[in-house]
mmCIF file of C-alpha atoms in Angstrom:
data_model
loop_
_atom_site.group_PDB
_atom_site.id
_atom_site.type_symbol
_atom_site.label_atom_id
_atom_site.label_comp_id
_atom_site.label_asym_id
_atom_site.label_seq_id
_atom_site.Cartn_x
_atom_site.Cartn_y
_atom_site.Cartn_z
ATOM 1 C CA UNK A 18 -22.372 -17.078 34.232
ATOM 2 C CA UNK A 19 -23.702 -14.496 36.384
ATOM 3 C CA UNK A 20 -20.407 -15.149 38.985
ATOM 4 C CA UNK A 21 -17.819 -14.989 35.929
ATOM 5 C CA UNK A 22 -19.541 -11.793 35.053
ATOM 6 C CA UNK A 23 -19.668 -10.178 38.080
ATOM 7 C CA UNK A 24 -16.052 -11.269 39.075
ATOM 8 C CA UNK A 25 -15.102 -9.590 35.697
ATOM 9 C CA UNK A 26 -16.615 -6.930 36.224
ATOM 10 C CA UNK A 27 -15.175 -6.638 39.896
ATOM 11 C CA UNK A 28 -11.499 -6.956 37.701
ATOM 12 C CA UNK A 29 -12.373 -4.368 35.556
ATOM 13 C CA UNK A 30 -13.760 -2.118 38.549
ATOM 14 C CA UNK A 31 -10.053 -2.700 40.452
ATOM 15 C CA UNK A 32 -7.845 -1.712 36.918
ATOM 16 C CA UNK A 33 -9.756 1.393 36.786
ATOM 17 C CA UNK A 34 -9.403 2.359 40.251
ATOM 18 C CA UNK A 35 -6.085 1.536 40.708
ATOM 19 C CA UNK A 36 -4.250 2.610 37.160
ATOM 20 C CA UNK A 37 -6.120 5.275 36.115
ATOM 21 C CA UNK A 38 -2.989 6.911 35.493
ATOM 22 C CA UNK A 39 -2.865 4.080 32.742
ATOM 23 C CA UNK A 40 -5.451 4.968 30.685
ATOM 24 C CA UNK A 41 -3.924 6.372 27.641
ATOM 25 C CA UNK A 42 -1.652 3.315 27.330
ATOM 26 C CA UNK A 43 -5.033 1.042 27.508
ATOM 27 C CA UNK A 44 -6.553 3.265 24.730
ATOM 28 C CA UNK A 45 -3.651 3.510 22.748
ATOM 29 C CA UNK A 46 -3.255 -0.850 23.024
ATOM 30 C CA UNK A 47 -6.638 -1.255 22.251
ATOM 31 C CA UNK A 48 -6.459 1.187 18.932
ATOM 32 C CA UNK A 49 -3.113 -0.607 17.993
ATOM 33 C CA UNK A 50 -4.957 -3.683 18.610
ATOM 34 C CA UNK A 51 -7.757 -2.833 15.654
ATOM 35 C CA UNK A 52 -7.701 -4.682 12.575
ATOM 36 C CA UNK A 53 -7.661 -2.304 10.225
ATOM 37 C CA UNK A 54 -3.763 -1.225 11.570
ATOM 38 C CA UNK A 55 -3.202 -4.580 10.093
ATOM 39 C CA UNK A 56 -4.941 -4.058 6.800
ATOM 40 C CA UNK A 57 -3.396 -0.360 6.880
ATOM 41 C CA UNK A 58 0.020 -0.759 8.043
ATOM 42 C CA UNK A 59 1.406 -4.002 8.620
ATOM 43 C CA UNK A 60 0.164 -6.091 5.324
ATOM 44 C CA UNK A 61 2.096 -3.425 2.932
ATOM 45 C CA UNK A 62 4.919 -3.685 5.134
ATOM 46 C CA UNK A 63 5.232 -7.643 5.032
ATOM 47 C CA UNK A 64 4.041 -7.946 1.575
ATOM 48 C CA UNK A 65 6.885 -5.737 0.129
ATOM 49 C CA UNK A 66 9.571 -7.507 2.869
ATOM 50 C CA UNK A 67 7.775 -11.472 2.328
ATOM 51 C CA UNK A 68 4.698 -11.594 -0.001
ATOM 52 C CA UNK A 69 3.799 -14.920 1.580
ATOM 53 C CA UNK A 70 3.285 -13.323 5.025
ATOM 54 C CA UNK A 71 1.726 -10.406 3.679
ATOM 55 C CA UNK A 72 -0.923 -12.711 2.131
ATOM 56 C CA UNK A 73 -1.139 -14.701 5.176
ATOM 57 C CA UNK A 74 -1.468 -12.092 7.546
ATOM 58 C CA UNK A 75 -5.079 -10.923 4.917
ATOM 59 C CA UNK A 76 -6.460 -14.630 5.238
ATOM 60 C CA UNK A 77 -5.731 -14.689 8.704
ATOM 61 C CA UNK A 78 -7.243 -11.606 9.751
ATOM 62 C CA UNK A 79 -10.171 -11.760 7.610
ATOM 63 C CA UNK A 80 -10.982 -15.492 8.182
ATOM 64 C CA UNK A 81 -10.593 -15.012 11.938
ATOM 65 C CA UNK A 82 -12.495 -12.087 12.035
ATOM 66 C CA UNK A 83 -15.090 -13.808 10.234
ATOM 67 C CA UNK A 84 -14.963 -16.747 12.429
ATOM 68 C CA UNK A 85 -14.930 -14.444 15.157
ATOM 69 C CA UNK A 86 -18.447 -12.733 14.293
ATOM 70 C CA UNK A 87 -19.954 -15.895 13.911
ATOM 71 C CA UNK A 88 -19.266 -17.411 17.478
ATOM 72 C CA UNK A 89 -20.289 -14.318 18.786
ATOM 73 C CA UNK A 90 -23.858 -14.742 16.853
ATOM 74 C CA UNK A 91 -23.867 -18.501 18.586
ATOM 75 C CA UNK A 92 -22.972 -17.167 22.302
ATOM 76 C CA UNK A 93 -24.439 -14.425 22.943
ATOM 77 C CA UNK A 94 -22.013 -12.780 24.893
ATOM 78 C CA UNK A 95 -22.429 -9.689 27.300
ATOM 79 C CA UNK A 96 -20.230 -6.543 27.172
ATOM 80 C CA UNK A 97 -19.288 -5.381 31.222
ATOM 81 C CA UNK A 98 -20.420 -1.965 30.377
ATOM 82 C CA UNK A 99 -24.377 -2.700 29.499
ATOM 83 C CA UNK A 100 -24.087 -6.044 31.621
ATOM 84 C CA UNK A 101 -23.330 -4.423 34.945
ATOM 85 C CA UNK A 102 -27.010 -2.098 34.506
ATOM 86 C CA UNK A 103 -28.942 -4.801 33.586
ATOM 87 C CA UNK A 104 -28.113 -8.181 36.169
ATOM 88 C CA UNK A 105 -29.956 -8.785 39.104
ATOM 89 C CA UNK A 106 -26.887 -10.282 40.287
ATOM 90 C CA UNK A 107 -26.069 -7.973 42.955
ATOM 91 C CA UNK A 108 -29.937 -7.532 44.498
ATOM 92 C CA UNK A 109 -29.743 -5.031 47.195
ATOM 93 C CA UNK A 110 -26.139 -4.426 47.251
ATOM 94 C CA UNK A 111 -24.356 -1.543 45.389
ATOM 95 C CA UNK A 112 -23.356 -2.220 41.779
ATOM 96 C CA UNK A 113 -19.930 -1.467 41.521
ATOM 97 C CA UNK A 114 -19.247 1.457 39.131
ATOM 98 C CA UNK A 115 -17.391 1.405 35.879
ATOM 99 C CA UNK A 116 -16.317 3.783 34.116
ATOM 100 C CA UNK A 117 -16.788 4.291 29.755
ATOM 101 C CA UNK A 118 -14.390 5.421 27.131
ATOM 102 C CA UNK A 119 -14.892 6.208 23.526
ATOM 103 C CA UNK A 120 -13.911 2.996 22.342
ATOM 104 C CA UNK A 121 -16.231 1.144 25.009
ATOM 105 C CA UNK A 122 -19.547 0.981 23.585
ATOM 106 C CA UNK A 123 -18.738 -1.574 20.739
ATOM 107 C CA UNK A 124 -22.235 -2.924 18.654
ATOM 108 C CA UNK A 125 -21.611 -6.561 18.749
ATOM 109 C CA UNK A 126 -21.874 -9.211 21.251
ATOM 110 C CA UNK A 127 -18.554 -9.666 23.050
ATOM 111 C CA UNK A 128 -17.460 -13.412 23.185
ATOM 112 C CA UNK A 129 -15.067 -14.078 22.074
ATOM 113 C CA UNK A 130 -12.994 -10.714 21.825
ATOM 114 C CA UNK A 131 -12.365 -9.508 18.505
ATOM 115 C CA UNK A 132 -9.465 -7.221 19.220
ATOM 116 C CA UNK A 133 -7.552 -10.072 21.200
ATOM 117 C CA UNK A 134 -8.004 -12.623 18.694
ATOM 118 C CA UNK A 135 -7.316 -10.557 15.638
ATOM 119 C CA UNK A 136 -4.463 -9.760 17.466
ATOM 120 C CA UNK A 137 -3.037 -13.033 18.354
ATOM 121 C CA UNK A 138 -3.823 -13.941 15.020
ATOM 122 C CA UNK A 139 -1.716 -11.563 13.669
ATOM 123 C CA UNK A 140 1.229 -11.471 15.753
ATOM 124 C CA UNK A 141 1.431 -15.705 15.858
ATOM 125 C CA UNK A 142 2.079 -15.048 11.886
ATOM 126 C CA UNK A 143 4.593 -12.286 12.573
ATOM 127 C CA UNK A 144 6.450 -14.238 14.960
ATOM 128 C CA UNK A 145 6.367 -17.642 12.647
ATOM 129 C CA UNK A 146 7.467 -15.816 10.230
ATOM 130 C CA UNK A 147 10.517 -14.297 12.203
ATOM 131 C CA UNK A 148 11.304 -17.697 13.297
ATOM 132 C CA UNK A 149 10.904 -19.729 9.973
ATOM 133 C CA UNK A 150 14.027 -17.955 8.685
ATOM 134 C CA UNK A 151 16.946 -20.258 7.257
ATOM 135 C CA UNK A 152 19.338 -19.498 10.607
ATOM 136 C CA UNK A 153 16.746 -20.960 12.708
ATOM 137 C CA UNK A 154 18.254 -24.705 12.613
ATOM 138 C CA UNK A 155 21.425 -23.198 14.267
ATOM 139 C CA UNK A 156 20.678 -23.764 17.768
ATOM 140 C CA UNK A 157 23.465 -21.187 18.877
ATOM 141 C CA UNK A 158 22.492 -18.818 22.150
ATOM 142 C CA UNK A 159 22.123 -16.036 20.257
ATOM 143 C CA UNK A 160 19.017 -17.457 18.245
ATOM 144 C CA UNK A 161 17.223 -19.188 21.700
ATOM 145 C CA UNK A 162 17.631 -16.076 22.880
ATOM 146 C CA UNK A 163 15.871 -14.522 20.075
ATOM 147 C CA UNK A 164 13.346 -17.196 20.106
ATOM 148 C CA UNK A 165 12.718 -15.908 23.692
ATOM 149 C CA UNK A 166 12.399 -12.574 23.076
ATOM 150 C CA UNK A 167 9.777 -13.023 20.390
ATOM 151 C CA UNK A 168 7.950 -15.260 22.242
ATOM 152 C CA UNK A 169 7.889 -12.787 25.139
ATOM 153 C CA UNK A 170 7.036 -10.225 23.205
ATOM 154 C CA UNK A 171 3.882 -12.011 21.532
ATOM 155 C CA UNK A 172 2.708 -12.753 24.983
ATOM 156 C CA UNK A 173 3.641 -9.326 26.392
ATOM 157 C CA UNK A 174 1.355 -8.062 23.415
ATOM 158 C CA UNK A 175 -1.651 -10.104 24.470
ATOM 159 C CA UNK A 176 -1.591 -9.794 27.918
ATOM 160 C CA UNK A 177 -1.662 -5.583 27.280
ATOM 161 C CA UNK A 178 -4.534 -6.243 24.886
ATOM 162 C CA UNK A 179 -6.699 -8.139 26.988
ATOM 163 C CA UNK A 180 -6.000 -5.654 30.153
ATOM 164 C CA UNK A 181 -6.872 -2.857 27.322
ATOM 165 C CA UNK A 182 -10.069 -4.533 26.364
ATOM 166 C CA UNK A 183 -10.898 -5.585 30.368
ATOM 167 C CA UNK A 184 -9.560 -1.797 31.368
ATOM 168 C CA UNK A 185 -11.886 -0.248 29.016
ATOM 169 C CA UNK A 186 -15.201 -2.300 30.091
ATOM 170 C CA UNK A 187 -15.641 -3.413 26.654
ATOM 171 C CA UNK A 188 -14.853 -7.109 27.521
ATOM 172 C CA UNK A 189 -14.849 -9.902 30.299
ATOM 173 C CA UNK A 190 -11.539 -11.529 31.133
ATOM 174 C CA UNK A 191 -13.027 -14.998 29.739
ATOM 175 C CA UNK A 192 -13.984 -13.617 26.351
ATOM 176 C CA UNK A 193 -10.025 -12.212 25.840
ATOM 177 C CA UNK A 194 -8.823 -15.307 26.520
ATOM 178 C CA UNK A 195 -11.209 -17.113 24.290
ATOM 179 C CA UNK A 196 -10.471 -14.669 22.047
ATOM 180 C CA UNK A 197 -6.191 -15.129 22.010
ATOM 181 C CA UNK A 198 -6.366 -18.865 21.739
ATOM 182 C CA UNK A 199 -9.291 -19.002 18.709
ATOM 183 C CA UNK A 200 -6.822 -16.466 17.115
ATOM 184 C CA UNK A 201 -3.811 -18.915 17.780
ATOM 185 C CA UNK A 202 -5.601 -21.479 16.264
ATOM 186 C CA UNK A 203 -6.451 -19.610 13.116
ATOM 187 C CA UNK A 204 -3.261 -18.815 12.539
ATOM 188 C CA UNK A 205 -2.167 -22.233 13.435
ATOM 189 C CA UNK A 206 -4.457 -23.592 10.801
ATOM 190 C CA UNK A 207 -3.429 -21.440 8.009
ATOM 191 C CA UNK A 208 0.400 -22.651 8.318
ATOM 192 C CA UNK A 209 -0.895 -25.216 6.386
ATOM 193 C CA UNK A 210 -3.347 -24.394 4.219
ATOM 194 C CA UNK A 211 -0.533 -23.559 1.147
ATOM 195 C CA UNK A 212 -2.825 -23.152 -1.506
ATOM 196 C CA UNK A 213 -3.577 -19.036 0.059
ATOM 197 C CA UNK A 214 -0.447 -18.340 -1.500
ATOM 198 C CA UNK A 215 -1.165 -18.915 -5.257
ATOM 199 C CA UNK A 216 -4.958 -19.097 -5.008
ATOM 200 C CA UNK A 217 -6.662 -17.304 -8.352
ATOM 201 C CA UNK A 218 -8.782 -14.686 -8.586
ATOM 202 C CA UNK A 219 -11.967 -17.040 -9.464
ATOM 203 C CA UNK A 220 -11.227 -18.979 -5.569
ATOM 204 C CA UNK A 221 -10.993 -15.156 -3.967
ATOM 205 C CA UNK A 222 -14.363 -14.383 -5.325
ATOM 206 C CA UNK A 223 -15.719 -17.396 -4.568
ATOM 207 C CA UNK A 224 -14.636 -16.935 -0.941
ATOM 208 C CA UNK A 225 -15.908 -13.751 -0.580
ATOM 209 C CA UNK A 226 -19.052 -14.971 -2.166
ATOM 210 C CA UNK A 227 -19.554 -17.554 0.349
ATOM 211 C CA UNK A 228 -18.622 -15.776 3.517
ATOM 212 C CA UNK A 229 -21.053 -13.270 2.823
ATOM 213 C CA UNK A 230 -23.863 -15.551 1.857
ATOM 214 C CA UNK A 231 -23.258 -17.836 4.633
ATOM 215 C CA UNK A 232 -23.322 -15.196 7.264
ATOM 216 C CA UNK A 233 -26.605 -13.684 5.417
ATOM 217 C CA UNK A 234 -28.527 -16.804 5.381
ATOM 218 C CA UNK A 235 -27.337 -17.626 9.059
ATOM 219 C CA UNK A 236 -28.650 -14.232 10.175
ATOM 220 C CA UNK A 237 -31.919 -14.621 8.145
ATOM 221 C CA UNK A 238 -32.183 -18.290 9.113
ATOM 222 C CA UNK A 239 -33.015 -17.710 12.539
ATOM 223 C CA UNK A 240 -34.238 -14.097 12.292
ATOM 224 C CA UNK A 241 -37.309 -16.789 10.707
ATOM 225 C CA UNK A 242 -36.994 -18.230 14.129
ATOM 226 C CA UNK A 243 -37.178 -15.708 16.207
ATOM 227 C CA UNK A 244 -34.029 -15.136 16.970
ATOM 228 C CA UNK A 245 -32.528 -10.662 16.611
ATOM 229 C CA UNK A 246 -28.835 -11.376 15.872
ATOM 230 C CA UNK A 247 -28.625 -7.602 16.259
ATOM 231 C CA UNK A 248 -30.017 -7.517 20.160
ATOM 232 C CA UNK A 249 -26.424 -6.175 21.586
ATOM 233 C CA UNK A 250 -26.575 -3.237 18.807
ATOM 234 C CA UNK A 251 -29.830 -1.822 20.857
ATOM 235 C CA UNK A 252 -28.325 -2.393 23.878
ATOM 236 C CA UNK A 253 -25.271 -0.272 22.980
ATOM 237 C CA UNK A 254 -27.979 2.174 22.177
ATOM 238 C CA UNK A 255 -29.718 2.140 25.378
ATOM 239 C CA UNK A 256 -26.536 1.730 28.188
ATOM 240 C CA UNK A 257 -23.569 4.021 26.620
ATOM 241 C CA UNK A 258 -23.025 7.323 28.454
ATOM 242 C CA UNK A 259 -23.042 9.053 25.564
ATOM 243 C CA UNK A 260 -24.433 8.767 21.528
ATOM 244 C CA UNK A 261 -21.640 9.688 19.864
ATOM 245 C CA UNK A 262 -19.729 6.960 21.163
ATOM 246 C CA UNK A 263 -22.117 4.435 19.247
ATOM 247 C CA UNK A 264 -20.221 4.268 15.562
ATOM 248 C CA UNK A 265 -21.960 2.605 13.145
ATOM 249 C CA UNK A 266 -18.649 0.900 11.981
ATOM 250 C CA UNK A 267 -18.171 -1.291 14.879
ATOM 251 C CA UNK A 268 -21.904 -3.094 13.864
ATOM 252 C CA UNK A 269 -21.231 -6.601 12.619
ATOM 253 C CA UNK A 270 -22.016 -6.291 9.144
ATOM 254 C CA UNK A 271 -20.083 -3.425 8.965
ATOM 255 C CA UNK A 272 -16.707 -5.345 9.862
ATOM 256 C CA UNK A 273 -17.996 -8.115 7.585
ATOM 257 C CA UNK A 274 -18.146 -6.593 5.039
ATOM 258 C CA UNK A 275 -14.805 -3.969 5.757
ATOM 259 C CA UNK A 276 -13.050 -7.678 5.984
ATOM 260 C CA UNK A 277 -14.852 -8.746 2.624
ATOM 261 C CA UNK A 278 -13.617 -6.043 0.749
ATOM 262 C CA UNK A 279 -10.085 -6.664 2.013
ATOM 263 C CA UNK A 280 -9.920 -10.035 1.107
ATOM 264 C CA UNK A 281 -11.868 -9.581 -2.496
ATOM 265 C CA UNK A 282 -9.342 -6.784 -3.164
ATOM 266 C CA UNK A 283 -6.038 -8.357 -2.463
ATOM 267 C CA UNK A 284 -7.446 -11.211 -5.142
ATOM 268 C CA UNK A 285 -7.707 -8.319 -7.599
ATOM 269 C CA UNK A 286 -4.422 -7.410 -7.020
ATOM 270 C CA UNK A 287 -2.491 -10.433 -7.466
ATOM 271 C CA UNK A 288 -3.929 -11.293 -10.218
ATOM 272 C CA UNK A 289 -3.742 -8.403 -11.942
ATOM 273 C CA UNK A 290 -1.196 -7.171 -14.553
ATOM 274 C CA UNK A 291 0.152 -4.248 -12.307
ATOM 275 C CA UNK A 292 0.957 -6.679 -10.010
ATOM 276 C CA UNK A 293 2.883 -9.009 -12.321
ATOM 277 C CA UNK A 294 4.681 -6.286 -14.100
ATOM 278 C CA UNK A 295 6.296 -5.060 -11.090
ATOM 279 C CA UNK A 296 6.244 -7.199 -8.291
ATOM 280 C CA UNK A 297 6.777 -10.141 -10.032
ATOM 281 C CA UNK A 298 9.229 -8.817 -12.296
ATOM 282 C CA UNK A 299 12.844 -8.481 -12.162
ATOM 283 C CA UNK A 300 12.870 -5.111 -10.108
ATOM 284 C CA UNK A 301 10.398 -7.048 -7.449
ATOM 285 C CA UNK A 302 13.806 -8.839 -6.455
ATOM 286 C CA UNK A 303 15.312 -5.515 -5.169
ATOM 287 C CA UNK A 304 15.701 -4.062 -2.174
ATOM 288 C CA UNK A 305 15.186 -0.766 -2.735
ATOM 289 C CA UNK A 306 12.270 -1.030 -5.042
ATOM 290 C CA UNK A 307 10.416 -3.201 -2.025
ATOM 291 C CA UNK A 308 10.957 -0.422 0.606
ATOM 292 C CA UNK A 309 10.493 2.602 -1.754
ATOM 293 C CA UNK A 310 6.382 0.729 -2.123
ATOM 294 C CA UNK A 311 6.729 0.175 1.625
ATOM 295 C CA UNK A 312 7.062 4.300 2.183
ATOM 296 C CA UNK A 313 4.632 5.084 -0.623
ATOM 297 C CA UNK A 314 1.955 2.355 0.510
ATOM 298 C CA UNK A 315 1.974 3.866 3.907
ATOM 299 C CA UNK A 316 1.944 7.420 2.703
ATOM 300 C CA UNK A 317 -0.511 6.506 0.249
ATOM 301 C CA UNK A 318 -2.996 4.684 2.622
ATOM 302 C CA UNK A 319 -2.831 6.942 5.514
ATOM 303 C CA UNK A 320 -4.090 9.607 3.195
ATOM 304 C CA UNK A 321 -6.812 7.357 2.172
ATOM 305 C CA UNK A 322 -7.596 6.300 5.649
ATOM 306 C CA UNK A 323 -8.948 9.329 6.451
ATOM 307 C CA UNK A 324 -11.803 9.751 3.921
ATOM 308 C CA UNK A 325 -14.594 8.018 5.877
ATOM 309 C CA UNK A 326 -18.139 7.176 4.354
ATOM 310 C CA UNK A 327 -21.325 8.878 4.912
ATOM 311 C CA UNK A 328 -23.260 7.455 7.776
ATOM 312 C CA UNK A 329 -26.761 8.757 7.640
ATOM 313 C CA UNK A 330 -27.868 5.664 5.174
ATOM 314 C CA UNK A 331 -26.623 2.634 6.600
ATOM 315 C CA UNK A 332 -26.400 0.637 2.957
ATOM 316 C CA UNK A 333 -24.452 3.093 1.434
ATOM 317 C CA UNK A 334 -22.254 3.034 4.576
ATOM 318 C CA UNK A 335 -22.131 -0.680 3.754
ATOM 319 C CA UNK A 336 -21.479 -0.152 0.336
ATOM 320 C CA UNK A 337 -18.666 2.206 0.326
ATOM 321 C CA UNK A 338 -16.997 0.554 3.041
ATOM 322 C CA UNK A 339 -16.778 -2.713 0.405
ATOM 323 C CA UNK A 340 -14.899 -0.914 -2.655
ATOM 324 C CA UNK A 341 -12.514 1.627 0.476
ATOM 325 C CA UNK A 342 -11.372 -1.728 1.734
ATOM 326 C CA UNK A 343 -11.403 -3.505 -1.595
ATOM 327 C CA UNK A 344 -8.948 -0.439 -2.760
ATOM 328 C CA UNK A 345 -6.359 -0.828 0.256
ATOM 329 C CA UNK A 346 -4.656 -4.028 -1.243
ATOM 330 C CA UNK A 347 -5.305 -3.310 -4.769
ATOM 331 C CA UNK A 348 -3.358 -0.294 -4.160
ATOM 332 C CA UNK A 349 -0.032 -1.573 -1.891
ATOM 333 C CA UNK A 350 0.252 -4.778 -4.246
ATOM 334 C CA UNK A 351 -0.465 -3.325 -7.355
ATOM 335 C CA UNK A 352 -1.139 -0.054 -8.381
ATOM 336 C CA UNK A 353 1.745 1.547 -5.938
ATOM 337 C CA UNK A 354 4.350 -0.626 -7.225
ATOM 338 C CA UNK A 355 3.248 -0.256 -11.209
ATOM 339 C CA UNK A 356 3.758 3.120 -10.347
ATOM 340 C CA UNK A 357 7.490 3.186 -8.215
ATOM 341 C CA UNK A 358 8.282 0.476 -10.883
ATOM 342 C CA UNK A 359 7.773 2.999 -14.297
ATOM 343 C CA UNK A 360 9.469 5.503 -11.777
ATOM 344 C CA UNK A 361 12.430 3.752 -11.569
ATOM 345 C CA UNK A 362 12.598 2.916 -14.966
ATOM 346 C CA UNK A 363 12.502 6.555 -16.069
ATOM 347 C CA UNK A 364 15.160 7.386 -14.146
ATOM 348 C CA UNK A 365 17.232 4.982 -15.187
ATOM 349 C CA UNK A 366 16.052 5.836 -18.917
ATOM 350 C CA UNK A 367 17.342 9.498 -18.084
ATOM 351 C CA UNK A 368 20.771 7.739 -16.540
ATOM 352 C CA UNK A 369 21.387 6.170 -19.708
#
């Protein structure tokens, strides 16, 4: 391991030599990259355009994310940026210098790479989705050339992700590409798994229930043995340039339970009455009604974005980070289109 490292972190050392004058492209891939753009942005996009691939973009994220935190707790993976201070690897020769960026000194452990396989995750659903439409049967050039392009573009995607994450020290080259083919095989898996689609409220809370419990008692479990799942938090700590760059939201139960919330919420809302009295209604079936919850939702949750919870207790921050998430998809597939729907009904009240 201690050649793969050091040849990664060789990669990394020649990217940020060499395209320096890249580097606001690599941080703007890697934020673009984050799940919560997903949660945020694309999810009230798709859901108002295709509620199945709204809901199956939520499962997939959150599943994979969760999937993703616990093969990290199984292997134990280095980050370049704290690796590079501590190997013996290199003995009396120089240790080549790398360089740190706000966005480097992630908490967890980094294999496999949570931004690459949240994206690939993500993207394999968009791009499924794009090609499961009715014209795809028709073999003419016009749609193998679009099957090209999208296919392209998903790789082109993943290939500027993983040079983000590799740019940025935060990852080795092996854990991105670990990370794009677990994500690809998330996403593959929930294809079909149909019951996501019309699952109640009782099986979302359940879910929830159980990923949290089982990622408690496997941390617990072998905290009895011995065993500090949270050894790469203190060696953020000790090996980032600076504090500040340490956020307390990149810690793994904080995504956990970020994801949690997501995933518990977007039960709430589709099974709630707001839900079925818009979305589900007659005026769900039009066209502008669906983009008129797409501009709100975005408005709506952008604004919301930005209120951030207090960090100074950490199970508050825990907390509050639950019901924010919990509130994102209870709001873009329920309470935003309840509200556009008596809207539009007013209107047409005054109309008549």
């Amino acid at each position: 391991m201690d050649f793969i490292h050091s040849s990664g972190v060789q990669i990394t050392h020649y990217l940020q030599e060499n395209y320096q004058g890249s580097q606001g492209w690599f941080l703007f891939i890697s934020f673009a990259a984050d799940l919560r753009n997903t949660f945020f942005i694309l999810f009230p996009i798709w859901f108002h355009l295709c509620e199945a691939v709204g809901v199956e973009l939520i499962w997939v994220a959150v599943i994979g994310d969760w999937l993703n935190l616990v093969f990290k707790w199984i292997l134990f993976g280095q980050r370049p940026y704290w690796w590079v201070h501590e190997t013996g690897y290199y003995g009396n020769t120089s240790t080549p210098v790398i360089q740190q960026f706000p966005v480097t000194c992630e908490n967890g452990p980094g294999s496999p790479s949570g931004h690459a396989m949240g994206s690939a995750g993500v993207y394999y659903v968009m791009v499924m989705a794009l090609l499961s439409t009715p014209c795809r049967r028709r073999r003419s050039p016009f749609q193998q050339c679009l099957r090209g392009a999208l296919w392209v573009s998903f790789w082109g995607v993943q290939v500027s992700v993983s040079l983000s994450r590799i740019f940025l020290a935060a990852h080795f080259p092996h854990q991105v590409i670990m990370g794009v083919v677990s994500g690809m095989a998330v996403a593959e898996t929930f294809r079909h798994i149909p019951s996501i689609y019309n699952a109640s409220l009782r099986r979302y809370l359940g879910t929830t229930l159980f990923l949290f419990s089982f990622t408690l008692g496997f941390y617990l479990l072998l905290k009895a043995l011995g065993v500090d799942l949270l050894w790469s938090v203190e060696k953020a700590k000790r090996w980032c340039d600076r504090p500040e760059w340490v956020h307390i939201d990149t810690t793994p139960f904080a995504g956990l339970l970020r994801n949690l919330g997501i995933l518990f919420g977007l039960g709430l809302a589709l099974n709630s009455q707001m839900y079925l009295e818009s979305c589900k209604g007659k005026m769900g079936q039009q066209l502008p009604f669906r983009l008129s919850c797409i501009a709100a939702s975005l408005i709506v949750l952008h604004l919301f974005d930005s209120f951030k919870p207090p960090t100074k207790v950490e199970l508050l921050f825990y907390v509050l980070s639950f019901c924010k998430s919990a509130t994102v998809p209870v709001a873009a597939a329920g309470l935003i289109p309840y509200c556009v729907a008596r809207l539009i009904r007013r209107q047409e009240e005054k109309v008549l």
